CSV table of C-alpha atoms and ligand atoms in Angstrom, one decimal:
chain,number,residue,atom,x,y,z
A,82,MET,CA,68.5,-6.7,70.2
A,83,LYS,CA,69.6,-9.6,72.3
A,84,ASN,CA,67.5,-11.6,74.7
A,85,PHE,CA,68.4,-11.0,77.8
A,86,TYR,CA,67.5,-14.4,79.2
A,87,GLY,CA,69.7,-16.3,76.7
A,88,MET,CA,73.1,-14.8,77.9
A,89,THR,CA,75.3,-16.2,80.6
A,90,LYS,CA,76.8,-14.0,83.2
A,91,ASP,CA,80.0,-14.2,81.3
A,92,GLU,CA,78.5,-13.3,78.0
A,93,LEU,CA,76.9,-10.3,79.3
A,94,CYS,CA,79.9,-9.1,81.2
A,95,ASN,CA,81.9,-9.3,78.2
A,96,TYR,CA,79.3,-7.6,76.2
A,97,LEU,CA,79.1,-4.8,78.7
A,98,VAL,CA,82.9,-4.4,78.6
A,99,GLU,CA,83.1,-4.3,74.9
A,100,ASN,CA,80.6,-1.4,75.2
A,101,GLY,CA,82.5,0.6,77.4
A,102,PHE,CA,81.0,-0.6,80.8
A,103,LYS,CA,82.5,-2.3,83.7
A,104,LYS,CA,82.3,-6.1,84.2
A,105,PHE,CA,80.4,-5.6,87.8
A,106,ASN,CA,77.7,-4.0,85.8
A,107,GLY,CA,76.8,-7.5,84.3
A,108,LYS,CA,76.4,-9.0,87.7
A,109,GLN,CA,74.3,-6.0,88.7
A,110,LEU,CA,72.0,-6.5,86.0
A,111,TYR,CA,71.9,-10.4,86.4
A,112,GLU,CA,70.9,-9.6,90.2
A,113,TRP,CA,68.1,-7.3,89.2
A,114,VAL,CA,66.8,-9.6,86.6
A,115,TYR,CA,66.9,-12.7,88.3
A,116,LYS,CA,67.0,-12.2,92.1
A,117,LYS,CA,65.0,-9.0,92.2
A,118,GLN,CA,62.9,-10.1,89.3
A,119,THR,CA,62.5,-6.5,87.8
A,120,THR,CA,63.3,-5.6,83.9
A,121,GLU,CA,62.2,-2.3,84.8
A,122,VAL,CA,65.4,-0.1,84.2
A,123,SER,CA,64.0,2.6,86.2
A,124,LEU,CA,63.9,0.4,89.2
A,125,MET,CA,67.4,-0.6,89.2
A,126,THR,CA,68.6,2.1,91.6
A,127,ASN,CA,72.5,1.1,91.5
A,128,ILE,CA,72.9,1.6,87.8
A,129,SER,CA,74.0,4.5,85.8
A,130,LYS,CA,71.9,6.5,83.5
A,131,LYS,CA,73.8,5.4,80.4
A,132,LEU,CA,74.1,1.8,81.3
A,133,GLY,CA,70.1,2.0,81.7
A,134,ALA,CA,69.7,3.6,78.2
A,135,PHE,CA,72.2,0.6,77.0
A,136,VAL,CA,70.1,-1.6,78.5
A,137,ARG,CA,66.7,-0.2,77.0
A,138,ASP,CA,68.2,0.0,73.6
A,139,ASN,CA,70.0,-3.4,73.2
A,140,PHE,CA,68.4,-6.1,75.4
A,141,SER,CA,64.7,-7.6,74.9
A,142,PHE,CA,63.3,-9.5,77.9
A,143,LYS,CA,60.6,-10.8,75.7
A,144,GLY,CA,58.7,-13.7,77.6
A,145,LEU,CA,56.5,-16.5,77.0
A,146,THR,CA,53.0,-16.4,76.5
A,147,THR,CA,50.6,-19.0,78.8
A,148,LYS,CA,48.1,-20.4,76.5
A,149,THR,CA,46.7,-23.0,79.2
A,150,HIS,CA,47.2,-23.8,82.9
A,151,GLN,CA,46.2,-27.0,84.2
A,152,ILE,CA,46.2,-28.4,87.6
A,153,SER,CA,46.3,-31.9,88.7
A,154,SER,CA,44.5,-33.3,91.9
A,155,ASP,CA,48.0,-34.3,93.2
A,156,GLY,CA,49.1,-30.6,92.9
A,157,THR,CA,51.3,-30.9,89.7
A,158,GLU,CA,50.6,-28.2,87.0
A,159,LYS,CA,51.0,-28.1,83.5
A,160,PHE,CA,51.5,-25.0,81.3
A,161,LEU,CA,51.4,-24.5,77.6
A,162,PHE,CA,53.4,-21.6,76.7
A,163,GLU,CA,53.5,-19.6,73.3
A,164,LEU,CA,56.8,-18.9,72.0
A,165,ALA,CA,57.8,-15.6,70.0
A,166,ASP,CA,57.3,-17.5,66.3
A,167,GLY,CA,53.8,-19.0,67.7
A,168,ASN,CA,55.2,-22.5,68.4
A,169,SER,CA,53.6,-24.0,71.4
A,170,ILE,CA,55.6,-26.2,74.2
A,171,GLU,CA,54.5,-27.7,77.7
A,172,THR,CA,56.5,-27.2,80.7
A,173,VAL,CA,55.2,-28.9,84.2
A,174,LEU,CA,55.8,-28.0,87.9
A,175,MET,CA,55.8,-30.7,90.4
A,176,ARG,CA,55.3,-30.1,94.2
A,177,HIS,CA,57.5,-32.4,96.7
A,178,ASN,CA,58.3,-32.2,100.1
A,179,TYR,CA,61.8,-31.1,99.1
A,180,GLY,CA,60.5,-27.9,96.9
A,181,ASN,CA,59.3,-27.2,93.7
A,182,SER,CA,60.8,-28.8,90.3
A,183,VAL,CA,59.9,-27.5,86.9
A,184,CYS,CA,60.4,-30.0,84.3
A,185,VAL,CA,61.4,-28.1,80.9
A,186,THR,CA,61.0,-28.5,77.3
A,187,THR,CA,64.4,-28.5,74.9
A,188,GLN,CA,63.1,-28.9,71.4
A,189,LEU,CA,59.9,-28.6,69.4
A,190,GLY,CA,59.1,-32.4,69.0
A,191,CYS,CA,61.8,-35.0,69.3
A,192,ASN,CA,63.5,-36.8,66.4
A,193,ILE,CA,64.7,-39.6,68.6
A,194,GLY,CA,61.0,-41.2,67.9
A,195,CYS,CA,60.6,-43.6,70.9
A,196,THR,CA,57.8,-46.0,70.1
A,197,PHE,CA,55.9,-45.3,73.7
A,198,CYS,CA,56.4,-41.5,73.8
A,199,ALA,CA,53.7,-38.9,72.9
A,200,SER,CA,56.8,-36.1,72.6
A,201,GLY,CA,58.2,-38.0,69.4
A,202,LEU,CA,54.9,-38.1,67.4
A,203,GLN,CA,55.9,-34.7,66.4
A,204,LYS,CA,59.1,-34.6,64.5
A,205,LYS,CA,61.5,-32.3,65.7
A,206,LYS,CA,60.6,-28.5,64.1
A,207,ARG,CA,63.5,-26.9,65.9
A,208,ASP,CA,65.7,-26.6,68.9
A,209,LEU,CA,64.9,-24.2,71.4
A,210,ASP,CA,67.4,-21.4,72.5
A,211,ALA,CA,68.6,-20.9,75.7
A,212,SER,CA,66.5,-18.1,76.4
A,213,GLU,CA,63.4,-20.2,76.0
A,214,ILE,CA,64.2,-22.9,78.4
A,215,VAL,CA,65.6,-20.4,80.9
A,216,MET,CA,62.0,-18.4,80.6
A,217,GLN,CA,59.9,-21.6,81.1
A,218,VAL,CA,61.6,-21.8,84.8
A,219,LEU,CA,61.1,-17.9,85.3
A,220,LYS,CA,57.3,-18.0,83.8
A,221,VAL,CA,56.3,-20.7,86.2
A,222,ALA,CA,58.0,-19.0,89.2
A,223,GLU,CA,56.3,-15.8,88.4
A,224,ILE,CA,52.8,-17.5,88.1
A,225,THR,CA,52.7,-19.6,91.1
A,226,LYS,CA,54.7,-17.0,93.0
A,227,GLU,CA,56.9,-20.0,94.8
A,228,ARG,CA,60.5,-20.5,94.3
A,229,VAL,CA,62.0,-23.1,92.0
A,230,SER,CA,64.5,-25.1,93.7
A,231,HIS,CA,64.9,-28.1,91.4
A,232,VAL,CA,64.8,-28.3,87.6
A,233,VAL,CA,64.6,-31.5,85.2
A,234,ILE,CA,65.4,-31.3,81.8
A,235,MET,CA,63.0,-34.2,81.0
A,236,GLY,CA,60.0,-32.4,78.9
A,237,ILE,CA,59.7,-32.3,75.2
A,238,GLY,CA,62.9,-33.2,73.4
A,239,GLU,CA,66.2,-34.7,73.7
A,240,PRO,CA,68.3,-32.2,75.4
A,241,PHE,CA,71.5,-33.7,74.2
A,242,ASP,CA,70.4,-33.1,70.8
A,243,ASN,CA,70.6,-29.6,71.6
A,244,TYR,CA,73.5,-29.7,73.9
A,245,HIS,CA,74.7,-26.3,73.6
A,246,ASN,CA,71.7,-24.5,74.5
A,247,THR,CA,71.1,-27.3,77.1
A,248,MET,CA,74.5,-26.2,78.8
A,249,LYS,CA,74.1,-22.8,78.5
A,250,PHE,CA,70.5,-23.0,80.2
A,251,ILE,CA,72.3,-24.9,82.8
A,252,ASN,CA,75.0,-22.2,83.6
A,253,ILE,CA,72.3,-19.7,83.5
A,254,ILE,CA,69.9,-21.0,86.0
A,255,ASN,CA,73.2,-22.3,88.3
A,256,ASP,CA,74.6,-18.7,88.3
A,257,PRO,CA,75.0,-17.3,91.8
A,258,PHE,CA,74.0,-14.0,90.9
A,259,GLY,CA,71.0,-15.4,89.2
A,260,LEU,CA,68.4,-18.1,90.2
A,261,GLU,CA,71.4,-19.7,92.0
A,262,ILE,CA,69.3,-23.1,91.5
A,263,GLY,CA,72.0,-25.9,92.8
A,264,ALA,CA,74.1,-28.1,89.9
A,265,ARG,CA,72.8,-31.0,92.4
A,266,HIS,CA,69.3,-29.9,92.3
A,267,ILE,CA,69.6,-30.1,88.1
A,268,THR,CA,68.9,-33.4,86.4
A,269,VAL,CA,69.4,-33.7,82.7
A,270,SER,CA,68.0,-36.9,80.9
A,271,THR,CA,69.1,-38.3,77.9
A,272,SER,CA,67.7,-41.3,75.4
A,273,GLY,CA,71.5,-42.4,75.3
A,274,LEU,CA,73.3,-40.4,72.8
A,275,VAL,CA,77.2,-41.8,73.6
A,276,PRO,CA,79.1,-39.2,72.0
A,277,LYS,CA,77.4,-36.2,74.2
A,278,ILE,CA,77.5,-38.4,77.5
A,279,ILE,CA,81.2,-38.5,76.9
A,280,ASP,CA,81.1,-34.5,76.3
A,281,PHE,CA,79.0,-34.2,79.6
A,282,SER,CA,81.2,-35.9,81.6
A,283,LYS,CA,84.0,-33.8,81.1
A,284,GLU,CA,82.1,-30.7,81.8
A,285,ASP,CA,83.2,-29.5,85.1
A,286,LYS,CA,79.4,-29.8,86.8
A,287,GLN,CA,77.9,-31.5,89.6
A,288,VAL,CA,74.6,-31.8,87.6
A,289,ASN,CA,72.7,-35.0,87.6
A,290,LEU,CA,72.5,-37.3,84.6
A,291,ALA,CA,69.9,-39.8,84.1
A,292,ILE,CA,69.7,-42.5,80.9
A,293,SER,CA,66.8,-43.5,79.5
A,294,LEU,CA,67.6,-47.3,79.4
A,295,HIS,CA,64.2,-48.8,79.2
A,296,ALA,CA,65.6,-52.5,78.6
A,297,PRO,CA,68.3,-55.1,79.6
A,298,ASN,CA,69.3,-56.2,76.1
A,299,ASN,CA,69.8,-54.9,72.5
A,300,ALA,CA,66.9,-56.8,71.3
A,301,VAL,CA,64.4,-55.4,73.8
A,302,ARG,CA,65.8,-51.6,73.8
A,303,SER,CA,66.1,-51.7,69.8
A,304,SER,CA,62.2,-52.7,69.9
A,305,ILE,CA,61.2,-49.9,71.5
A,306,MET,CA,64.1,-47.2,70.9
A,307,LYS,CA,65.5,-47.1,67.3
A,308,ILE,CA,68.3,-44.8,69.0
A,309,ASN,CA,69.6,-48.1,70.1
A,310,ASP,CA,70.8,-49.2,66.5
A,311,VAL,CA,72.7,-46.1,66.7
A,312,TYR,CA,74.3,-46.5,70.0
A,313,PRO,CA,74.0,-50.0,71.7
A,314,ILE,CA,73.0,-50.8,75.0
A,315,GLU,CA,77.1,-52.1,76.0
A,316,ASP,CA,78.3,-48.7,74.5
A,317,VAL,CA,75.5,-46.8,76.6
A,318,ILE,CA,76.7,-48.5,79.7
A,319,ASP,CA,80.2,-48.0,78.6
A,320,ALA,CA,79.8,-44.2,78.3
A,321,ALA,CA,77.9,-44.3,81.7
A,322,ARG,CA,80.8,-45.9,83.3
A,323,GLU,CA,83.0,-42.9,82.0
A,324,TYR,CA,81.0,-40.6,83.3
A,325,VAL,CA,81.0,-41.9,86.8
A,326,ASN,CA,84.8,-42.5,86.6
A,327,ALA,CA,85.2,-38.8,85.2
A,328,THR,CA,82.9,-37.1,87.8
A,329,ASN,CA,82.8,-39.8,91.0
A,330,ARG,CA,79.1,-39.2,90.6
A,331,ARG,CA,76.3,-42.0,90.8
A,332,ILE,CA,74.3,-42.1,87.5
A,333,THR,CA,70.5,-42.6,87.2
A,334,PHE,CA,69.0,-45.1,84.5
A,335,GLU,CA,65.0,-44.6,84.0
A,336,TYR,CA,63.2,-47.7,83.4
A,337,ILE,CA,59.7,-47.5,82.2
A,338,LEU,CA,57.9,-50.8,83.0
A,339,LEU,CA,55.9,-51.8,80.0
A,340,GLU,CA,53.8,-54.9,80.7
A,341,ASN,CA,54.9,-58.2,79.2
A,342,ILE,CA,57.8,-56.1,77.2
A,343,ASN,CA,60.5,-55.6,79.8
A,344,ASP,CA,59.1,-56.5,83.2
A,345,GLU,CA,59.7,-60.0,83.6
A,346,SER,CA,61.8,-61.4,86.3
A,347,TRP,CA,64.3,-62.5,84.0
A,348,HIS,CA,65.0,-58.6,82.7
A,349,ALA,CA,65.4,-57.9,86.2
A,350,ASP,CA,68.2,-60.3,86.4
A,351,GLU,CA,69.4,-59.6,83.4
A,352,LEU,CA,69.4,-55.5,84.1
A,353,SER,CA,71.2,-56.5,87.2
A,354,ASN,CA,74.0,-58.5,85.4
A,355,LEU,CA,74.4,-55.5,83.1
A,356,LEU,CA,74.5,-52.9,86.0
A,357,ARG,CA,76.8,-54.8,88.5
A,358,GLY,CA,79.5,-53.0,89.6
A,359,LEU,CA,78.5,-49.5,88.4
A,360,ASN,CA,77.7,-46.8,90.8
A,361,CYS,CA,74.1,-46.1,89.5
A,362,TYR,CA,70.8,-46.1,90.6
A,363,VAL,CA,67.5,-47.5,88.9
A,364,ASN,CA,64.6,-45.4,88.8
A,365,LEU,CA,61.4,-47.5,87.9
A,366,ILE,CA,58.5,-45.6,86.2
A,367,ARG,CA,55.1,-47.3,85.6
A,368,TYR,CA,54.3,-46.6,81.7
A,369,ASN,CA,51.9,-43.4,81.4
A,370,THR,CA,49.3,-44.5,78.8
A,371,VAL,CA,49.4,-42.4,75.3
A,372,SER,CA,46.3,-42.8,73.5
A,373,GLU,CA,48.1,-43.4,70.4
A,374,PHE,CA,50.1,-46.3,71.5
A,375,ASN,CA,49.3,-49.7,72.7
A,376,TYR,CA,51.4,-50.0,75.5
A,377,VAL,CA,50.4,-51.0,78.8
A,378,GLY,CA,52.2,-50.0,82.0
A,379,SER,CA,52.8,-52.6,84.4
A,380,SER,CA,50.5,-53.7,86.8
A,381,GLU,CA,51.2,-52.5,90.7
A,382,ASP,CA,52.2,-56.0,91.5
A,383,ARG,CA,54.4,-56.8,88.6
A,384,ALA,CA,56.2,-53.5,88.9
A,385,GLN,CA,56.9,-54.6,92.9
A,386,ARG,CA,57.9,-57.5,91.7
A,387,PHE,CA,60.2,-56.3,89.4
A,388,HIS,CA,61.5,-53.6,91.9
A,389,ARG,CA,62.1,-56.5,94.5
A,390,ARG,CA,64.0,-58.6,92.2
A,391,LEU,CA,66.6,-55.7,91.7
A,392,LEU,CA,66.9,-54.9,95.5
A,393,GLU,CA,67.6,-58.8,96.0
A,394,ARG,CA,70.3,-58.6,93.4
A,395,GLY,CA,72.0,-55.6,95.0
A,396,ILE,CA,71.0,-52.9,92.7
A,397,THR,CA,69.7,-49.6,94.2
A,398,ALA,CA,66.2,-48.9,92.8
A,399,THR,CA,63.0,-47.0,93.6
A,400,LEU,CA,59.5,-47.3,92.1
A,401,ARG,CA,58.3,-43.9,91.4
A,402,ARG,CA,54.9,-42.6,91.9
A,403,GLU,CA,53.9,-40.9,89.0
A,404,LYS,CA,52.6,-37.3,89.3
A,405,GLY,CA,50.0,-35.4,87.3
A,406,SER,CA,48.7,-38.2,84.9
A,407,ASP,CA,45.4,-36.8,84.8
A,408,ILE,CA,46.1,-33.9,83.2
A,409,ASP,CA,48.7,-35.6,81.0
A,410,ALA,CA,51.5,-34.1,82.5
A,411,ALA,CA,53.5,-36.9,83.5
A,412,CYS,CA,56.6,-38.4,81.9
A,413,GLY,CA,56.3,-39.0,78.1
A,414,GLN,CA,52.9,-37.4,78.0
A,415,LEU,CA,54.2,-33.6,76.8
A,416,ARG,CA,53.4,-32.8,73.3
A,417,SER,CA,54.4,-29.6,71.3
A,418,LYS,CA,51.1,-29.1,69.6
A,419,LYS,CA,48.0,-28.0,71.1
A,420,GLY,CA,45.7,-29.7,68.7
A,421,ASN,CA,46.8,-33.2,69.8
A,422,LEU,CA,45.9,-32.5,73.7
B,102,SAH,N1,64.6,-37.0,75.6
B,102,SAH,C1,64.7,-37.6,77.0
B,102,SAH,C2,64.5,-36.5,78.0
B,102,SAH,C3,62.7,-36.4,78.1
B,102,SAH,S1,61.7,-37.7,78.1
B,102,SAH,C4,65.1,-38.9,77.2
B,102,SAH,O1,64.4,-39.7,76.6
B,102,SAH,O2,65.7,-39.3,78.3
B,102,SAH,C5,61.7,-38.1,79.9
B,102,SAH,C6,61.8,-39.8,80.6
B,102,SAH,O3,60.4,-39.8,80.1
B,102,SAH,C7,62.5,-40.5,79.3
B,102,SAH,O4,63.1,-41.5,80.3
B,102,SAH,C8,61.4,-41.3,78.5
B,102,SAH,O5,61.7,-42.5,78.2
B,102,SAH,C9,60.4,-41.2,79.6
B,102,SAH,N2,58.9,-41.5,79.1
B,102,SAH,C10,58.7,-41.4,77.6
B,102,SAH,N3,57.2,-41.4,77.5
B,102,SAH,C11,56.8,-42.1,78.4
B,102,SAH,C12,55.6,-42.5,79.3
B,102,SAH,N4,54.4,-42.9,78.4
B,102,SAH,N5,55.3,-43.1,80.5
B,102,SAH,C13,56.4,-43.1,81.3
B,102,SAH,N6,57.8,-42.5,81.0
B,102,SAH,C14,57.8,-41.9,79.4
B,103,SF4,FE1,62.3,-38.0,72.5
B,103,SF4,FE2,63.1,-38.8,75.0
B,103,SF4,FE3,60.3,-39.0,74.0
B,103,SF4,FE4,62.3,-40.4,72.7
B,103,SF4,S1,61.5,-40.5,75.3
B,103,SF4,S2,60.9,-39.4,71.8
B,103,SF4,S3,64.2,-39.1,73.2
B,103,SF4,S4,61.5,-37.2,74.1
């Protein structure tokens, strides 16, 4: 049995052709499952009996089980889903004026172990496969009965440490015969795995790339992100430049504001020097507390001062309003183990 949700349309079409069916049958099945949201073969009026039997015998549509579902005062929703093997993951739905955005998880735990992040408290148990990432989007749409227009790959895990499944996931949700989530409505965030940033810049996709920078120099970055000892900040910036040159797209840098650690005016100055001339945008996020750590998010005043300083130095930046922190659904608060909630 193959899990239907883990197959790109091309893989599905090839598999059908290998088994004596027509390529267009793959498109028909994709439309039924993703556009009309039915996995019930008897309802698929335009497919033959033979294809229907083949689908029943060869594909599984096993979904996720919802363990808990919390709703924040700002409308953000957090789901704890159980996977077929009994492991749990968290997925978040955010409501914006431009549509609904789902934040998906890509791994059980995370090996990058940034010192401020709840998701890294559990070492990686395994990668999610593409179907398990796709099903998060489907399940949220099914539960809320609302269309998902945007996807951010910013839940638990480092997506570029699970590159193959992340790319497959993007391909599946982007497919015009499927969910048809526009590439420009999809954002992938990485802690800065340089070789994978280079690979990503060669993919022919209009997907947005965000890099978790969080510091203006190696000393600060290494103290909060161990990955910086492997890929130092200058290599990350070089890779970002390569991405911008190859794709002609703007790159996003995420910068969490940690009081007294990376939020001084001279940090803003250093950051503007580092990014000068690069087609980029800085997304400032006030750190969300995680009970196991002592970090404190910058005060509103300090955050605004940092923001202004960047703008004065010609760097495009926004100070983001956090969503869902009252239900631990904000950035960096997701976990893959319910026991920790
Ligand atoms: N592993 C990827 C994507 C998931 S994390 C990455 O690190 O980029 C998504 C974003 O949330 C990252 O920028 C991450 O650094 C940030 N983050 C982690 N913990 C946070 C916290 N407690 N408050 C605010 N942002 C946090
Ligand atoms: Fe992993 Fe990203 Fe959290 Fe770092 S911030 S531990 S890379 S999920």
